[in-house]
Structure formats: structure tokens, C-alpha cells
Amino acid sequence: MNPTEKALWFVESHLPEAVTLDDVAQSSGVSRFHVTRAFGAATGRSVMGYMRARRLSEAARRLAGGAPDILSVALDAGYNSHEAFTRAFRDQFGTTPELVRAQGSTKTLDLVEPILMDQSFLANLEPPRFETSRPFLIAGLGERYSCETSAAIPMQWQRFGPFIGNIPGETGDVAYGVCVNGDDAGNFDYIAGVEVSDFSDLPREFSRVRIPAQKYAVFSHREHISTIRRTVNTIWNKWLPASGHEAADAPEFERYGPEFDPRSGNGGLEIWIPIKS
């Protein structure tokens, strides 16, 4: 079983319990950082967001079945008050526990069912090369994403495109997509940017990130950009667990060289995964 499969099994078999991300990571045999990235790459959801949605979905079924005590349902779903449960329930389904119980049905709710893993990985993932990056500076447009909203990243690149070639201090002809500031909920900052010599005179709306010296496993993605998620999933859920290497909690990034054509999505790119020395 890969880390995401182990995480899914653990979550589904411990739904009523007070489970933390540390518990899920330990059951998967990898770090919190690794399981967060692997789970997001494989499922498009965060680990704890999936657990929350599954608990609320099962709670909704109990309520629709006529559960007499909403507080008991709330406690079983991991909430210590009726009010906290109601807020989470409304955020998830757009309605209240009381209304679902009164209607006796979940037909109007978008319930989250257990995820069945797609076992398909890339059969021909190229072995990576290993590099220690020099420290460098990236500046560009940044956005905060969750696993569920990251499909909007191509639009971010579209907004950034007109800036390329006109950024103060810009160096080289390479663009970078940098993931930083990930949290336990699977949220992260993504900066579409370029290398700059310094951070002075940049547009006010630009984000800035310092890439430290760091050891990386560097993978080539030669197919169309639209298939990058499958490559990332293969790296995090197949290659890395079997490699003997451990992921480092450091910036990871995509490197787009001059051969990449942003208009067609062809030309290939590199995926730089931080690993511990």
C-alpha cells in the first residue's frame, strides 16, 4: 500500500475517533509533510478535509434516519458542541442538521463517499537526477490554494504571463511555479514567478520567496502539462516511498525552461522535490 492508500484505510477505520494528522502520518509511515502532499496529489483533497467531510456525511445519514439527539451525533462526529457542529454542517452542505432530520432525506446533499484509489501510476517515470540548488530569489503572482481549488492555477499563469520579460531585476529565461507555506489542512501558497536579482522595485502585488540551498530530486515531465498531476502522484505515492529518501519540508517547484510553450502546454518541464540530505 502506498501512503495515500494507508491514509485512506486509517481514516475510514477511525472515523468516530479524535484522529490528528500526526496519527495519519504515523499510520502511513511517512512525515506529515509527505502524507499531506501525497494525499492531495492522489485525491485532490486534503487529508483532514476529507476526514471532516466523511464524518459530516455519515452524520447526515444518521440525522436523515431520524437520530433523536443532534448533540450525540455532533459528539460522534468530533464536535464538542451543537453550535460548532451546526456551523461545520452548514459550511459543508448549505443547510442545517435540524432541517435534514426533519426532511428525513439526504437526496439534496452532496455527500462525500469513501474514495476508491485509482491504482494507475506512470509506468515509465524517468529516474530523477539529484541536485543541490543554490540560493535564489523568485518573484511573481501568488495565490493561496487548497487541494480542492488548485485547478485554478492555470488561470494564475495566464494572469502572470504579460509580466514576463518586464520585471525589474529579472534574470534568465526560466519560469518557476513554487509551492510554499503548506499547512496541515492541505492549503499552500503557489507563486508563478521568475528569478530576480533582488526584491527592490517590484510591483506592489508581487509575492516574493527565497529558495534556500537544498537537495532536490529532479524529475522530467515530458508530456503535455495537463498530465502533470499523474506524474506528481507517481512521485509522491510510488517513487518516494520506495526510494529510501525522505521528503524535506522545503519549497518544491516546477521549472519551465525556454523549450516550454505556455500557449500549447507542450515542451516539458521539471519537477523539483525537496529531500533530506
Coordinates of C-alpha atoms in Angstrom, one line a residue:
M1 CA 0.0 0.0 0.0
N2 CA 1.2 3.5 -0.8
P3 CA 1.0 6.4 1.7
T4 CA -2.4 7.6 0.4
E5 CA -3.9 4.1 0.5
K6 CA -2.7 3.7 4.1
A7 CA -4.1 7.1 5.0
L8 CA -7.5 6.3 3.4
W9 CA -7.7 3.0 5.3
F10 CA -6.8 4.6 8.6
V11 CA -9.3 7.5 8.2
E12 CA -12.1 5.1 7.2
S13 CA -11.4 2.8 10.1
H14 CA -11.1 5.6 12.7
L15 CA -13.9 8.0 11.6
P16 CA -15.5 8.2 15.1
E17 CA -12.2 8.8 16.8
A18 CA -10.3 12.0 17.6
V19 CA -7.6 11.5 14.9
T20 CA -4.9 14.0 14.1
L21 CA -2.7 14.5 11.1
D22 CA 0.2 13.0 13.2
D23 CA -1.8 9.9 13.6
V24 CA -2.5 9.6 9.9
A25 CA 1.2 10.2 9.0
Q26 CA 2.4 7.6 11.5
S27 CA 0.0 5.0 10.1
S28 CA 1.3 5.8 6.6
G29 CA 4.9 5.5 7.6
V30 CA 5.8 9.0 6.3
S31 CA 6.1 12.5 7.6
R32 CA 3.2 14.9 8.0
F33 CA 4.5 16.9 5.0
H34 CA 4.8 13.8 2.9
V35 CA 1.3 12.5 3.6
T36 CA -0.2 15.9 3.0
R37 CA 1.4 16.2 -0.4
A38 CA 0.8 12.6 -1.4
F39 CA -2.8 12.6 -0.4
G40 CA -3.5 15.9 -2.2
A41 CA -1.7 14.6 -5.4
A42 CA -3.7 11.4 -5.4
T43 CA -7.2 12.6 -4.4
G44 CA -7.4 16.3 -5.0
R45 CA -8.4 16.7 -1.3
S46 CA -6.6 17.4 1.9
V47 CA -6.4 14.6 4.5
M48 CA -8.2 16.4 7.3
G49 CA -10.7 18.0 4.9
Y50 CA -11.6 14.5 3.6
M51 CA -11.9 13.2 7.2
R52 CA -14.2 16.1 8.1
A53 CA -16.4 15.7 5.0
R54 CA -16.7 12.0 5.6
R55 CA -17.7 12.4 9.3
L56 CA -20.3 15.0 8.4
S57 CA -21.6 12.8 5.6
E58 CA -22.1 9.9 8.0
A59 CA -23.7 12.3 10.5
A60 CA -26.1 13.5 7.8
R61 CA -27.1 9.9 7.2
R62 CA -27.8 9.4 10.9
L63 CA -29.9 12.6 11.0
A64 CA -31.9 11.7 7.9
G65 CA -32.5 8.3 9.6
G66 CA -34.2 10.1 12.5
A67 CA -31.5 10.4 15.1
P68 CA -33.3 11.7 18.2
D69 CA -30.4 13.7 19.7
I70 CA -28.4 16.0 17.5
L71 CA -25.8 16.6 20.2
S72 CA -25.0 12.9 20.3
V73 CA -24.5 12.9 16.5
A74 CA -22.3 16.0 16.9
L75 CA -20.1 14.4 19.5
D76 CA -19.7 11.3 17.5
A77 CA -18.6 13.4 14.5
G78 CA -15.9 15.0 16.6
Y79 CA -17.6 18.3 17.6
N80 CA -17.9 19.3 21.3
S81 CA -21.0 21.5 20.9
H82 CA -24.2 21.7 19.0
E83 CA -23.2 25.1 17.7
A84 CA -19.8 24.0 16.3
F85 CA -21.4 21.0 14.6
T86 CA -24.1 23.2 13.1
R87 CA -21.6 25.7 11.7
A88 CA -19.5 22.9 10.1
F89 CA -22.6 21.1 8.8
R90 CA -23.9 24.3 7.1
D91 CA -20.4 25.0 5.6
Q92 CA -20.3 21.5 4.2
F93 CA -23.9 21.1 2.9
G94 CA -25.5 24.6 2.9
T95 CA -28.3 23.5 5.3
T96 CA -28.8 22.7 9.0
P97 CA -28.8 19.4 10.9
E98 CA -32.3 20.2 12.1
L99 CA -33.7 20.5 8.5
V100 CA -32.0 17.3 7.3
R101 CA -33.5 15.4 10.3
A102 CA -37.0 17.0 9.6
Q103 CA -36.9 16.1 5.9
G104 CA -35.6 12.6 6.6
S105 CA -33.6 12.5 3.4
T106 CA -30.0 13.2 2.1
K107 CA -31.1 13.5 -1.5
T108 CA -30.3 17.2 -1.7
L109 CA -26.9 16.9 0.0
D110 CA -23.6 16.4 -1.8
L111 CA -22.3 13.6 0.4
V112 CA -18.7 12.6 0.3
E113 CA -18.3 8.9 -0.2
P114 CA -15.2 6.8 0.6
I115 CA -12.6 7.3 -2.0
L116 CA -11.6 4.3 -4.0
M117 CA -8.0 4.7 -5.1
D118 CA -7.1 4.7 -8.8
Q119 CA -4.1 2.4 -8.9
S120 CA -2.8 3.7 -12.2
F121 CA 0.7 5.3 -11.9
L122 CA 3.1 6.2 -14.7
A123 CA 4.8 3.0 -15.8
N124 CA 7.7 4.9 -17.3
L125 CA 8.6 7.5 -14.7
E126 CA 12.2 8.5 -15.5
P127 CA 14.7 8.2 -12.7
P128 CA 15.5 11.6 -11.2
R129 CA 18.8 13.3 -11.1
F130 CA 19.9 14.8 -7.8
E131 CA 20.9 18.4 -7.4
T132 CA 21.6 20.8 -4.5
S133 CA 20.1 24.1 -5.5
R134 CA 21.9 27.4 -5.0
P135 CA 20.0 30.0 -3.0
F136 CA 18.0 32.2 -5.3
L137 CA 15.0 34.6 -5.3
I138 CA 11.6 34.2 -7.0
A139 CA 9.1 37.0 -7.6
G140 CA 5.7 36.8 -9.2
L141 CA 2.0 36.5 -8.6
G142 CA 1.0 34.4 -5.6
E143 CA -2.3 32.8 -4.6
R144 CA -3.4 30.7 -1.6
Y145 CA -5.0 27.3 -2.6
S146 CA -6.5 24.2 -1.1
C147 CA -6.2 20.8 -2.8
E148 CA -9.8 21.4 -4.0
T149 CA -9.2 24.8 -5.5
S150 CA -5.8 24.2 -7.1
A151 CA -7.4 23.6 -10.5
A152 CA -7.3 27.4 -10.9
I153 CA -3.5 27.5 -11.1
P154 CA -3.5 27.7 -15.0
M155 CA -5.5 30.9 -14.8
Q156 CA -2.9 32.3 -12.4
W157 CA -0.2 31.7 -15.0
Q158 CA -2.4 33.4 -17.6
R159 CA -2.5 36.5 -15.4
F160 CA 1.2 36.4 -14.9
G161 CA 2.2 35.9 -18.5
P162 CA 2.2 39.6 -19.5
F163 CA 4.7 40.4 -16.8
I164 CA 7.4 38.0 -18.0
G165 CA 10.2 39.9 -19.6
N166 CA 9.2 43.2 -17.9
I167 CA 10.0 42.5 -14.3
P168 CA 12.7 44.7 -12.5
G169 CA 15.8 42.5 -11.8
E170 CA 14.5 39.6 -13.8
T171 CA 17.3 37.1 -14.7
G172 CA 17.4 34.2 -17.1
D173 CA 14.7 32.8 -19.3
V174 CA 13.2 30.3 -16.9
A175 CA 9.8 30.5 -15.1
Y176 CA 9.0 28.8 -11.8
G177 CA 5.9 27.5 -10.1
V178 CA 6.7 27.4 -6.4
C179 CA 4.7 25.7 -3.6
V180 CA 5.4 27.1 -0.1
N181 CA 3.7 27.6 3.3
G182 CA 1.8 24.3 3.2
D183 CA -0.3 23.6 6.3
D184 CA -2.0 20.6 7.9
A185 CA -5.2 21.3 6.1
G186 CA -3.5 20.9 2.7
N187 CA -3.5 24.7 1.9
F188 CA -0.5 26.2 0.2
D189 CA 0.8 29.3 -1.5
Y190 CA 1.6 29.0 -5.2
I191 CA 3.9 31.6 -6.8
A192 CA 4.0 31.8 -10.6
G193 CA 7.3 33.7 -11.0
V194 CA 10.7 34.2 -12.3
E195 CA 14.2 34.5 -10.8
V196 CA 15.2 38.1 -9.8
S197 CA 18.4 39.6 -8.6
D198 CA 16.8 41.4 -5.7
F199 CA 13.3 42.3 -4.4
S200 CA 13.6 46.1 -4.8
D201 CA 11.3 47.9 -7.3
L202 CA 8.9 45.0 -7.8
P203 CA 5.2 45.6 -8.5
R204 CA 3.3 46.0 -5.3
E205 CA 1.1 43.0 -6.0
F206 CA 4.0 40.6 -6.4
S207 CA 4.8 37.8 -3.9
R208 CA 8.4 37.1 -3.0
V209 CA 10.1 33.9 -2.0
R210 CA 13.6 32.9 -1.1
I211 CA 14.7 29.4 -2.3
P212 CA 17.5 28.2 0.1
A213 CA 20.3 25.8 -0.8
Q214 CA 18.5 22.5 -0.7
K215 CA 19.0 18.9 -2.0
Y216 CA 16.4 18.0 -4.7
A217 CA 15.3 15.0 -6.7
V218 CA 14.6 16.4 -10.1
F219 CA 12.1 14.7 -12.4
S220 CA 11.4 15.4 -16.1
H221 CA 7.8 15.7 -17.2
R222 CA 7.9 15.5 -21.0
E223 CA 4.2 15.1 -21.7
H224 CA 1.5 17.8 -22.0
I225 CA 1.2 20.0 -18.9
S226 CA -2.4 18.7 -18.4
T227 CA -1.0 15.3 -17.2
I228 CA 1.3 16.7 -14.6
R229 CA -0.9 15.6 -11.7
R230 CA -0.4 11.9 -12.6
T231 CA 3.4 12.4 -12.6
V232 CA 3.3 14.2 -9.2
N233 CA 1.1 11.4 -7.8
T234 CA 3.5 8.8 -9.0
I235 CA 6.4 10.6 -7.4
W236 CA 4.8 11.1 -4.0
N237 CA 2.9 7.8 -3.8
K238 CA 5.2 5.3 -5.6
W239 CA 8.8 6.6 -6.2
L240 CA 9.4 8.4 -2.9
P241 CA 8.2 5.7 -0.5
A242 CA 10.3 3.1 -2.4
S243 CA 13.4 5.3 -2.8
G244 CA 14.8 5.3 0.7
H245 CA 14.7 9.1 0.6
E246 CA 12.7 11.3 3.0
A247 CA 10.9 14.4 1.9
A248 CA 12.1 17.7 3.3
D249 CA 9.7 20.4 4.4
A250 CA 11.1 23.0 2.0
P251 CA 9.9 24.7 -1.2
E252 CA 9.1 22.5 -4.1
F253 CA 8.8 23.8 -7.6
E254 CA 8.2 23.3 -11.3
R255 CA 10.9 24.7 -13.6
Y256 CA 9.7 25.8 -17.0
G257 CA 12.6 26.3 -19.4
P258 CA 12.6 28.1 -22.8
E259 CA 11.5 24.9 -24.5
F260 CA 8.1 25.0 -22.7
D261 CA 5.3 26.6 -24.8
P262 CA 2.7 28.1 -22.5
R263 CA 0.3 28.6 -25.3
S264 CA 0.1 24.9 -26.3
G265 CA 1.2 23.3 -22.9
N266 CA 3.9 21.3 -24.7
G267 CA 7.6 21.2 -24.3
G268 CA 8.0 19.6 -20.9
L269 CA 9.2 20.9 -17.6
E270 CA 11.0 19.7 -14.4
I271 CA 9.5 18.9 -11.0
W272 CA 11.9 19.6 -8.1
I273 CA 11.1 17.6 -4.9
P274 CA 13.0 18.6 -1.8
I275 CA 14.6 15.7 0.0
K276 CA 16.7 15.4 3.2
S277 CA 20.5 15.0 2.7

